């Protein structure tokens, strides 16, 4: 055992779209390839790392996940689809507590931040949500609109564009 004192753990603040700073250890932040690269360029800056493409609640879950898994090995780039993914109980409890939209936002956050293991667990959870479901149940789970809902949305968008164009034309009349 070495008599050299351990170096103190470094902490940073990260913030998402809600701009609420979240304190996280450097070791935890290394779970994200993207944030790890940002930290290497910060040189001790105390300003929060801004992640404008991630909503606050998802970022909070990501940071909790990273803290829980800090120091664990980061999976190497592997283009082979794993045959079996076992989600640890702690991760499963968090992922199972999320609704479809929250899980989608977490998938996007893990993807944007390049957190491979979290993304793998999220995708496995999404896949398990589909197991044994009917097409109608899948449509509801994954928030897929029906053909009728698509047609209504398209008509509403077209009408809105026509109203906006008419309003612009009315505003461009002769000036005095």
PDB file of C-alpha atoms in Angstrom:
ATOM      1  CA  UNK A   1       0.000   0.000   0.000  1.00  0.00           C
ATOM      2  CA  UNK A   2       1.339   3.414  -0.952  1.00  0.00           C
ATOM      3  CA  UNK A   3       1.925   6.153   1.619  1.00  0.00           C
ATOM      4  CA  UNK A   4       1.207   8.829  -1.004  1.00  0.00           C
ATOM      5  CA  UNK A   5      -1.994  10.718  -0.278  1.00  0.00           C
ATOM      6  CA  UNK A   6      -4.804  10.214  -2.727  1.00  0.00           C
ATOM      7  CA  UNK A   7      -5.513  13.219  -4.871  1.00  0.00           C
ATOM      8  CA  UNK A   8      -8.777  14.885  -3.941  1.00  0.00           C
ATOM      9  CA  UNK A   9     -11.719  14.077  -6.143  1.00  0.00           C
ATOM     10  CA  UNK A  10     -12.575  16.828  -8.630  1.00  0.00           C
ATOM     11  CA  UNK A  11     -16.133  17.999  -9.134  1.00  0.00           C
ATOM     12  CA  UNK A  12     -17.837  19.892 -11.927  1.00  0.00           C
ATOM     13  CA  UNK A  13     -21.260  21.328 -12.496  1.00  0.00           C
ATOM     14  CA  UNK A  14     -23.364  20.449 -15.524  1.00  0.00           C
ATOM     15  CA  UNK A  15     -26.635  22.019 -16.570  1.00  0.00           C
ATOM     16  CA  UNK A  16     -29.262  21.149 -19.136  1.00  0.00           C
ATOM     17  CA  UNK A  17     -32.008  23.158 -20.781  1.00  0.00           C
ATOM     18  CA  UNK A  18     -33.391  24.205 -17.388  1.00  0.00           C
ATOM     19  CA  UNK A  19     -29.973  25.722 -16.468  1.00  0.00           C
ATOM     20  CA  UNK A  20     -30.103  24.181 -12.970  1.00  0.00           C
ATOM     21  CA  UNK A  21     -26.518  23.135 -12.129  1.00  0.00           C
ATOM     22  CA  UNK A  22     -25.938  19.543 -11.037  1.00  0.00           C
ATOM     23  CA  UNK A  23     -22.727  18.674  -9.161  1.00  0.00           C
ATOM     24  CA  UNK A  24     -20.933  15.584 -10.424  1.00  0.00           C
ATOM     25  CA  UNK A  25     -17.537  14.035  -9.827  1.00  0.00           C
ATOM     26  CA  UNK A  26     -14.983  13.970 -12.613  1.00  0.00           C
ATOM     27  CA  UNK A  27     -14.789  10.198 -12.297  1.00  0.00           C
ATOM     28  CA  UNK A  28     -18.554   9.911 -12.827  1.00  0.00           C
ATOM     29  CA  UNK A  29     -18.479  12.315 -15.769  1.00  0.00           C
ATOM     30  CA  UNK A  30     -15.895  10.088 -17.462  1.00  0.00           C
ATOM     31  CA  UNK A  31     -18.757   7.664 -18.181  1.00  0.00           C
ATOM     32  CA  UNK A  32     -19.694  10.146 -20.941  1.00  0.00           C
ATOM     33  CA  UNK A  33     -17.193  10.317 -23.778  1.00  0.00           C
ATOM     34  CA  UNK A  34     -18.554  13.745 -24.747  1.00  0.00           C
ATOM     35  CA  UNK A  35     -18.323  15.280 -21.262  1.00  0.00           C
ATOM     36  CA  UNK A  36     -14.945  13.614 -20.673  1.00  0.00           C
ATOM     37  CA  UNK A  37     -13.575  15.387 -23.747  1.00  0.00           C
ATOM     38  CA  UNK A  38     -15.125  18.694 -22.615  1.00  0.00           C
ATOM     39  CA  UNK A  39     -13.486  18.372 -19.189  1.00  0.00           C
ATOM     40  CA  UNK A  40     -10.077  17.777 -20.736  1.00  0.00           C
ATOM     41  CA  UNK A  41     -10.399  21.164 -22.473  1.00  0.00           C
ATOM     42  CA  UNK A  42     -11.802  23.107 -19.492  1.00  0.00           C
ATOM     43  CA  UNK A  43      -8.561  23.424 -17.527  1.00  0.00           C
ATOM     44  CA  UNK A  44     -10.216  23.912 -14.151  1.00  0.00           C
ATOM     45  CA  UNK A  45     -13.010  26.263 -15.181  1.00  0.00           C
ATOM     46  CA  UNK A  46     -15.703  26.640 -12.546  1.00  0.00           C
ATOM     47  CA  UNK A  47     -18.425  27.494 -15.052  1.00  0.00           C
ATOM     48  CA  UNK A  48     -21.102  24.818 -15.451  1.00  0.00           C
ATOM     49  CA  UNK A  49     -20.822  22.588 -18.482  1.00  0.00           C
ATOM     50  CA  UNK A  50     -23.866  23.551 -20.527  1.00  0.00           C
ATOM     51  CA  UNK A  51     -25.733  20.772 -22.292  1.00  0.00           C
ATOM     52  CA  UNK A  52     -28.508  22.669 -24.050  1.00  0.00           C
ATOM     53  CA  UNK A  53     -29.812  19.661 -25.966  1.00  0.00           C
ATOM     54  CA  UNK A  54     -30.745  17.726 -22.796  1.00  0.00           C
ATOM     55  CA  UNK A  55     -33.728  18.465 -20.570  1.00  0.00           C
ATOM     56  CA  UNK A  56     -33.142  18.922 -16.843  1.00  0.00           C
ATOM     57  CA  UNK A  57     -34.960  15.817 -15.555  1.00  0.00           C
ATOM     58  CA  UNK A  58     -33.120  13.546 -18.016  1.00  0.00           C
ATOM     59  CA  UNK A  59     -29.784  15.133 -17.136  1.00  0.00           C
ATOM     60  CA  UNK A  60     -30.475  14.504 -13.436  1.00  0.00           C
ATOM     61  CA  UNK A  61     -31.103  10.806 -14.147  1.00  0.00           C
ATOM     62  CA  UNK A  62     -27.962  10.641 -16.309  1.00  0.00           C
ATOM     63  CA  UNK A  63     -25.831  12.235 -13.568  1.00  0.00           C
ATOM     64  CA  UNK A  64     -27.264   9.893 -10.910  1.00  0.00           C
ATOM     65  CA  UNK A  65     -26.496   6.960 -13.223  1.00  0.00           C
ATOM     66  CA  UNK A  66     -22.945   8.191 -13.848  1.00  0.00           C
ATOM     67  CA  UNK A  67     -22.300   8.672 -10.114  1.00  0.00           C
ATOM     68  CA  UNK A  68     -23.598   5.174  -9.389  1.00  0.00           C
ATOM     69  CA  UNK A  69     -21.347   3.688 -12.090  1.00  0.00           C
ATOM     70  CA  UNK A  70     -18.283   5.908 -11.597  1.00  0.00           C
ATOM     71  CA  UNK A  71     -15.017   4.064 -11.841  1.00  0.00           C
ATOM     72  CA  UNK A  72     -16.560   1.172 -13.754  1.00  0.00           C
ATOM     73  CA  UNK A  73     -14.914   0.277 -17.050  1.00  0.00           C
ATOM     74  CA  UNK A  74     -16.377   2.009 -20.083  1.00  0.00           C
ATOM     75  CA  UNK A  75     -17.297  -0.481 -22.807  1.00  0.00           C
ATOM     76  CA  UNK A  76     -15.069  -0.382 -25.868  1.00  0.00           C
ATOM     77  CA  UNK A  77     -16.582   0.506 -29.219  1.00  0.00           C
ATOM     78  CA  UNK A  78     -18.272  -2.710 -30.305  1.00  0.00           C
ATOM     79  CA  UNK A  79     -20.268  -2.834 -33.499  1.00  0.00           C
ATOM     80  CA  UNK A  80     -21.481  -6.347 -32.773  1.00  0.00           C
ATOM     81  CA  UNK A  81     -24.917  -6.533 -31.226  1.00  0.00           C
ATOM     82  CA  UNK A  82     -24.597  -8.171 -27.809  1.00  0.00           C
ATOM     83  CA  UNK A  83     -26.343 -11.514 -27.584  1.00  0.00           C
ATOM     84  CA  UNK A  84     -27.502 -11.031 -24.006  1.00  0.00           C
ATOM     85  CA  UNK A  85     -27.856  -7.811 -22.046  1.00  0.00           C
ATOM     86  CA  UNK A  86     -28.514  -8.182 -18.342  1.00  0.00           C
ATOM     87  CA  UNK A  87     -29.628  -4.951 -16.725  1.00  0.00           C
ATOM     88  CA  UNK A  88     -28.459  -4.665 -13.097  1.00  0.00           C
ATOM     89  CA  UNK A  89     -31.227  -4.287 -10.517  1.00  0.00           C
ATOM     90  CA  UNK A  90     -30.366  -0.659  -9.655  1.00  0.00           C
ATOM     91  CA  UNK A  91     -30.551   0.364 -13.325  1.00  0.00           C
ATOM     92  CA  UNK A  92     -33.689  -1.699 -13.942  1.00  0.00           C
ATOM     93  CA  UNK A  93     -35.509   0.026 -11.074  1.00  0.00           C
ATOM     94  CA  UNK A  94     -34.746   3.459 -12.518  1.00  0.00           C
ATOM     95  CA  UNK A  95     -35.578   2.553 -16.110  1.00  0.00           C
ATOM     96  CA  UNK A  96     -38.807   0.754 -15.175  1.00  0.00           C
ATOM     97  CA  UNK A  97     -40.002   3.843 -13.282  1.00  0.00           C
ATOM     98  CA  UNK A  98     -39.945   6.003 -16.433  1.00  0.00           C
ATOM     99  CA  UNK A  99     -42.861   6.546 -18.778  1.00  0.00           C
ATOM    100  CA  UNK A 100     -42.416   6.344 -22.555  1.00  0.00           C
ATOM    101  CA  UNK A 101     -41.527  10.005 -23.058  1.00  0.00           C
ATOM    102  CA  UNK A 102     -39.073  10.057 -20.146  1.00  0.00           C
ATOM    103  CA  UNK A 103     -37.385   6.909 -21.445  1.00  0.00           C
ATOM    104  CA  UNK A 104     -37.176   8.398 -24.953  1.00  0.00           C
ATOM    105  CA  UNK A 105     -35.563  11.555 -23.524  1.00  0.00           C
ATOM    106  CA  UNK A 106     -33.104   9.426 -21.552  1.00  0.00           C
ATOM    107  CA  UNK A 107     -32.208   7.420 -24.678  1.00  0.00           C
ATOM    108  CA  UNK A 108     -31.538  10.684 -26.524  1.00  0.00           C
ATOM    109  CA  UNK A 109     -29.445  12.046 -23.635  1.00  0.00           C
ATOM    110  CA  UNK A 110     -27.367   8.845 -23.413  1.00  0.00           C
ATOM    111  CA  UNK A 111     -26.892   8.944 -27.187  1.00  0.00           C
ATOM    112  CA  UNK A 112     -25.888  12.628 -27.323  1.00  0.00           C
ATOM    113  CA  UNK A 113     -23.503  12.252 -24.375  1.00  0.00           C
ATOM    114  CA  UNK A 114     -22.108   8.971 -25.723  1.00  0.00           C
ATOM    115  CA  UNK A 115     -22.738   6.910 -22.588  1.00  0.00           C
ATOM    116  CA  UNK A 116     -22.610   3.461 -24.147  1.00  0.00           C
ATOM    117  CA  UNK A 117     -23.674   1.324 -21.196  1.00  0.00           C
ATOM    118  CA  UNK A 118     -26.638   3.531 -20.270  1.00  0.00           C
ATOM    119  CA  UNK A 119     -27.730   3.602 -23.911  1.00  0.00           C
ATOM    120  CA  UNK A 120     -27.519  -0.200 -24.067  1.00  0.00           C
ATOM    121  CA  UNK A 121     -29.660  -0.551 -20.924  1.00  0.00           C
ATOM    122  CA  UNK A 122     -32.192   1.994 -22.225  1.00  0.00           C
ATOM    123  CA  UNK A 123     -32.499   0.240 -25.581  1.00  0.00           C
ATOM    124  CA  UNK A 124     -32.939  -3.139 -23.887  1.00  0.00           C
ATOM    125  CA  UNK A 125     -35.719  -1.602 -21.757  1.00  0.00           C
ATOM    126  CA  UNK A 126     -37.427  -0.180 -24.861  1.00  0.00           C
ATOM    127  CA  UNK A 127     -37.216  -3.594 -26.536  1.00  0.00           C
ATOM    128  CA  UNK A 128     -38.664  -5.329 -23.473  1.00  0.00           C
ATOM    129  CA  UNK A 129     -41.594  -2.885 -23.481  1.00  0.00           C
ATOM    130  CA  UNK A 130     -42.576  -4.287 -26.901  1.00  0.00           C
ATOM    131  CA  UNK A 131     -42.386  -7.943 -25.962  1.00  0.00           C
ATOM    132  CA  UNK A 132     -45.764  -9.669 -26.270  1.00  0.00           C
ATOM    133  CA  UNK A 133     -47.674  -6.497 -27.199  1.00  0.00           C
ATOM    134  CA  UNK A 134     -50.260  -6.104 -29.946  1.00  0.00           C
ATOM    135  CA  UNK A 135     -49.754  -3.498 -32.695  1.00  0.00           C
ATOM    136  CA  UNK A 136     -52.326  -1.231 -31.005  1.00  0.00           C
ATOM    137  CA  UNK A 137     -50.558  -1.547 -27.637  1.00  0.00           C
ATOM    138  CA  UNK A 138     -47.228  -0.739 -29.321  1.00  0.00           C
ATOM    139  CA  UNK A 139     -48.770   2.341 -30.947  1.00  0.00           C
ATOM    140  CA  UNK A 140     -49.849   3.584 -27.519  1.00  0.00           C
ATOM    141  CA  UNK A 141     -46.573   2.691 -25.756  1.00  0.00           C
ATOM    142  CA  UNK A 142     -44.390   4.344 -28.397  1.00  0.00           C
ATOM    143  CA  UNK A 143     -46.806   7.250 -28.942  1.00  0.00           C
ATOM    144  CA  UNK A 144     -47.226   6.480 -32.649  1.00  0.00           C
ATOM    145  CA  UNK A 145     -50.149   8.430 -34.114  1.00  0.00           C
ATOM    146  CA  UNK A 146     -52.881   6.647 -36.046  1.00  0.00           C
ATOM    147  CA  UNK A 147     -53.364   7.411 -39.744  1.00  0.00           C
ATOM    148  CA  UNK A 148     -56.350   9.585 -38.826  1.00  0.00           C
ATOM    149  CA  UNK A 149     -54.305  11.527 -36.261  1.00  0.00           C
ATOM    150  CA  UNK A 150     -51.579  12.029 -38.877  1.00  0.00           C
ATOM    151  CA  UNK A 151     -54.113  13.361 -41.393  1.00  0.00           C
ATOM    152  CA  UNK A 152     -55.603  15.757 -38.827  1.00  0.00           C
ATOM    153  CA  UNK A 153     -52.145  17.026 -37.854  1.00  0.00           C
ATOM    154  CA  UNK A 154     -51.233  17.558 -41.520  1.00  0.00           C
ATOM    155  CA  UNK A 155     -54.489  19.456 -42.168  1.00  0.00           C
ATOM    156  CA  UNK A 156     -53.947  21.642 -39.096  1.00  0.00           C
ATOM    157  CA  UNK A 157     -50.370  22.399 -40.156  1.00  0.00           C
ATOM    158  CA  UNK A 158     -51.504  23.278 -43.690  1.00  0.00           C
ATOM    159  CA  UNK A 159     -54.275  25.552 -42.364  1.00  0.00           C
ATOM    160  CA  UNK A 160     -51.821  27.246 -39.986  1.00  0.00           C
ATOM    161  CA  UNK A 161     -49.369  27.899 -42.831  1.00  0.00           C
ATOM    162  CA  UNK A 162     -52.174  29.315 -44.989  1.00  0.00           C
ATOM    163  CA  UNK A 163     -53.283  31.630 -42.142  1.00  0.00           C
ATOM    164  CA  UNK A 164     -49.696  32.785 -41.575  1.00  0.00           C
ATOM    165  CA  UNK A 165     -49.225  33.451 -45.310  1.00  0.00           C
ATOM    166  CA  UNK A 166     -52.502  35.404 -45.442  1.00  0.00           C
ATOM    167  CA  UNK A 167     -51.476  37.429 -42.380  1.00  0.00           C
ATOM    168  CA  UNK A 168     -48.118  38.268 -43.981  1.00  0.00           C
ATOM    169  CA  UNK A 169     -49.840  39.347 -47.206  1.00  0.00           C
ATOM    170  CA  UNK A 170     -52.286  41.524 -45.261  1.00  0.00           C
ATOM    171  CA  UNK A 171     -49.374  43.152 -43.434  1.00  0.00           C
ATOM    172  CA  UNK A 172     -47.512  43.904 -46.664  1.00  0.00           C
ATOM    173  CA  UNK A 173     -50.216  46.225 -48.045  1.00  0.00           C
ATOM    174  CA  UNK A 174     -49.430  49.769 -49.246  1.00  0.00           C
ATOM    175  CA  UNK A 175     -47.774  51.955 -46.655  1.00  0.00           C
ATOM    176  CA  UNK A 176     -48.478  55.659 -46.167  1.00  0.00           C
TER     177      UNK A 176
END
